[in-house]
Amino acid sequence: MPRRKGKIIQLDLLLLSHQGLLWKWLGSPGLVAVWLAPPCGTSSRAKELPLPGEDEPRPLRSVECPEGLPGLGPSDSERVAKANELYRLTARIWDFCCENDIVVIIENPYRSFFWHCSAIEHILRSEQAIVVQCDFCMMGGSRLKRTALLCNSDLITGLAVTCDGSHEHLPWKVQEGVLATKLETAYPHQFCKHFVSLLLQHLTQKGCRDGLNLLEADPANSSGARVVTTQAKTKRAASFQVIPEFRRRIRWTVPGQLRSTLQTTQWLAPDRIPGFKAPGAPALRVTPLLSSATDVLVEVPWNPQEFVAKARLAGHPRHLCLGVPPALRKAILACSKQPATKVIETRAAQSRRWLQRARELQLAEDDFKAKLPEHIRSSLRNKRILLFKEMLEASHYADKAVADDLAQGFDLVGHLDLPAGWSADFRPAFLSLKDLSQLTQETNHQVIKEVEDSSQFLEELWQKSLDEVSKGWSEGPFREQDLPQGAVVSKRFAIQQGNKVRPIDDLSQSHINEAFGSMGKIELHDIETIAASAILFLRHAGQGLLGKTIDLKSAYRQLPLSEKALNMAYVAVKDPNSGEVRFFRLLCLPFGAVAAVHAFIRVSLAICHIGNTFWHLPWSSFYDDFTLLSTQQLATSAEASACLLLDLLGFEFDRDGDKAQPFQEVFRSLGVEFDLTDSSKQIFRIQNTAERTKSLIEDLAAFQEQGASNPKTWNRLRGRLHFVAGQLSGRLPKGFMRRISDIINAPAYVRRQNQASLCAALQGLRHYIAEASPRIVRAQTSETVYAFTDASQEGLQGLEMGLGAVLFNQEGHILCWFGIVLPHDLAEKLLQGKSKVINELESIAVLLLFILAREFLRGKHVMCYLDNEAARITLLKLTSDSEALTLLSNACALLEQELEMIPFYARVPSKSNVADAPSRLDFTGLPRNCRFQDQVLLAEMAKLVNSLVGRGA
């Protein structure tokens, strides 16, 4: 599948261990549909076709003998038997999906013997079975490929289509000894798009909500949407919908004659739907409902005036303050709205409460730990597990099981069930435990060989490994002959982090990470969470903020492994004195295990929730870093409360040194610097540390000096660059990076042709990183203005080009507007031999409005509504396959930065776009006194067109 968009996972479903993985996947939360394409090779009728000059393929089945013809040879008999086993598995999956209300589709060629096999005939006789014929040539395929689709939902009827004979087909002939059936395996794009549309319609009818609608988002839980609150530079914003596309959606019964004419979605005049009232709507979108012979879904679009009013009501997504977890939000509001004395009293009372409870539980704690395995007892010797459990219960924390899991130790392999309170996000294990055990001997040998050949950081790795033994974090060193049967060995290597050497345990090479799967989505409290929290705090506190971080010491080593994980927790280290490879058995979470990430985050989020709930601590957690915000009045009590909580639970943290700084207006967290100096003015800054910036500039310079030709080196740099660029003002660095990536990842001859462009982009990126201002975040909800733009291109030669724009203020008054049709000489110059430039025109309309209305836009939140997705997405991504769109989007980004405006590019449906009329010279209702004059507009337009033509775009 060379053009696949998703990850491909290969399983051998004839193996019981792999079937076990499959059933685990099928039981994952959030699964809504399963598509099955059982192998049809042994059931194909194509084997009845003769191959000229070849041994004729022999049919293996018939209608009379669908389970296999008698007298097959050993090889063919084995192939048929294996296929039959998969067909029986298919039937079991069908039954499972029907029992669990999961849509399931089974496909095979229409004339395949597959449909005659007993396991499948059993399905066909069931009441839920619906079978349709789909000829792929009607869905973008090149041959007359007749496919039967079997489904347990009537959504499949939307894929029922037979060839109408209006087009030619490629032949089903043999090409160079290859059956054409092997060349016609991919699903046409049109087919995939139509199926997804049908599935979405089906889910909507079942009551599923659109998680990308910002107006329906839960402000407390929309962590994915926090980027729109903090204005992080990310293309994720493109996926969010500010205003629903339609004013109303309703199921409606229509006469049978009308319903019979509706096979697909159509736009109809309102008077075509008997009894339906839609005043002001120019047209209705009507979709036949697959489950009914009389009902349709009628969707009523907003008229332009309604959409403008709705846009003003919605405002700018920045004002929504999304992405602050519920408990953290409550803590922030308590600290900002309650008198400081009351918050201090609450914290003191909670401290007394839990100190008393800790004393009361001490004997029970000791008895509880005495029954734990020795290595777990040692790891948890200073921790209060029973107190932890009671705090989780009292705070109504969803994932209460984390305390029991902590006491049992954490596994390294298997599937982690969905923790209570987490969003479903299934990440499958790719290996079964049986697969892992079969690979162990070979991978152990490979790991030992690589460690034998290693020569870097030998002294440091060996000493750190011995130090871990002395601290009770591991056991050893052992010789190879001392390892128990089935022990899994991972390689330990080191990385340089500043002046420190950090050991990493490579549990990917030993396949342990591949044998771990999870059901829940990790919700990290990242930089955007801290920024969103500060915004919320400042909006309610009415005073400046301070911040600090609390760092857990050797965080992963504070959590134990389970007993069954110990045999998989051996690491190989080279003894620098003897040159021999020795082995250490880890007793705590390894730094390098996927399972360890989930385990530690579960624990840190639980601690964070307890602090939010009882002590009103406005803190967030990112792995082992807790970032704490406070007002000046509450700073002392906040720090004391946080330290007391960690002490009560027995988690060690840095109390002195660089990682134990007091509350400050300028503090570091998660590798960046937060500057709260002007927070009393509702403004703060986020910037990269000087060390990070210097290091990255030096590495970029070295990369350029080496020829800038190694994709692997660039991809490593790009990860760091994305992080750094996110903390700079403006969006241009992302554009530079995409341009560099496009060239470096292209074939060698393309890189040679674009060497000058590559060097210019690298130089521009280095200069920008060195000189750019910090990212400024404004908490105040300054005035929002609403920009609607549109373009049109019509006429036989596409020379009738119109541009329109209308800018509203928050009260709905029009600040300025324009509408113009370009002279033919400008239109011809823009076309440059092309037939369509509508995407470019849509982008030009936005840029022209930015240029002409700059004084209305300066320092404002700007909602930009477009009805052209190519232009909108390019304005967000700053890059496109079209050089012209890329140049126009970068010009808009420069003006965004110059005007210090905060834009959000949202979608408006064409039928609801108030700028559509002026782009066609319809100025009804638009005030003359705030229209930009045509000569001013044409002068700017001529500059833009000449610039594009001059750049060859």
Short mmCIF file of N, CA and C in Angstrom, two decimals, residues 445-455 572-575 579-582:
data_model
loop_
_atom_site.label_atom_id
_atom_site.label_comp_id
_atom_site.label_asym_id
_atom_site.label_seq_id
_atom_site.Cartn_x
_atom_site.Cartn_y
_atom_site.Cartn_z
N HIS A 445 21.21 -12.10 22.09
CA HIS A 445 22.52 -12.27 21.46
C HIS A 445 22.96 -10.98 20.75
N GLN A 446 22.01 -10.34 20.06
CA GLN A 446 22.32 -9.11 19.33
C GLN A 446 22.68 -7.99 20.30
N VAL A 447 21.92 -7.87 21.39
CA VAL A 447 22.19 -6.83 22.38
C VAL A 447 23.57 -7.01 22.99
N ILE A 448 23.90 -8.24 23.38
CA ILE A 448 25.20 -8.51 24.00
C ILE A 448 26.33 -8.17 23.04
N LYS A 449 26.15 -8.51 21.77
CA LYS A 449 27.19 -8.23 20.76
C LYS A 449 27.40 -6.73 20.62
N GLU A 450 26.32 -5.96 20.59
CA GLU A 450 26.44 -4.51 20.44
C GLU A 450 27.10 -3.88 21.67
N VAL A 451 26.76 -4.36 22.85
CA VAL A 451 27.38 -3.83 24.07
C VAL A 451 28.86 -4.17 24.10
N GLU A 452 29.22 -5.37 23.67
CA GLU A 452 30.64 -5.76 23.59
C GLU A 452 31.42 -4.81 22.72
N ASP A 453 30.79 -4.35 21.62
CA ASP A 453 31.47 -3.48 20.67
C ASP A 453 31.41 -2.00 21.04
N SER A 454 30.69 -1.67 22.10
CA SER A 454 30.50 -0.26 22.45
C SER A 454 31.77 0.31 23.06
N SER A 455 31.92 1.64 22.92
CA SER A 455 33.13 2.28 23.45
C SER A 455 32.85 3.66 24.06
N ALA A 572 22.13 -4.73 29.86
CA ALA A 572 23.52 -5.13 29.63
C ALA A 572 24.42 -3.90 29.65
N VAL A 573 25.51 -4.00 30.41
CA VAL A 573 26.47 -2.90 30.54
C VAL A 573 27.87 -3.48 30.44
N LYS A 574 28.75 -2.78 29.76
CA LYS A 574 30.13 -3.25 29.60
C LYS A 574 30.98 -2.79 30.78
N ASP A 575 31.66 -3.75 31.40
CA ASP A 575 32.57 -3.45 32.49
C ASP A 575 33.85 -2.86 31.89
N GLY A 579 36.27 -5.50 30.36
CA GLY A 579 35.78 -5.58 28.98
C GLY A 579 34.63 -6.56 28.82
N GLU A 580 34.20 -7.20 29.92
CA GLU A 580 33.11 -8.16 29.84
C GLU A 580 31.76 -7.45 29.91
N VAL A 581 30.75 -8.11 29.34
CA VAL A 581 29.38 -7.60 29.44
C VAL A 581 28.75 -8.17 30.70
N ARG A 582 28.27 -7.29 31.55
CA ARG A 582 27.59 -7.71 32.78
C ARG A 582 26.12 -7.27 32.72
#
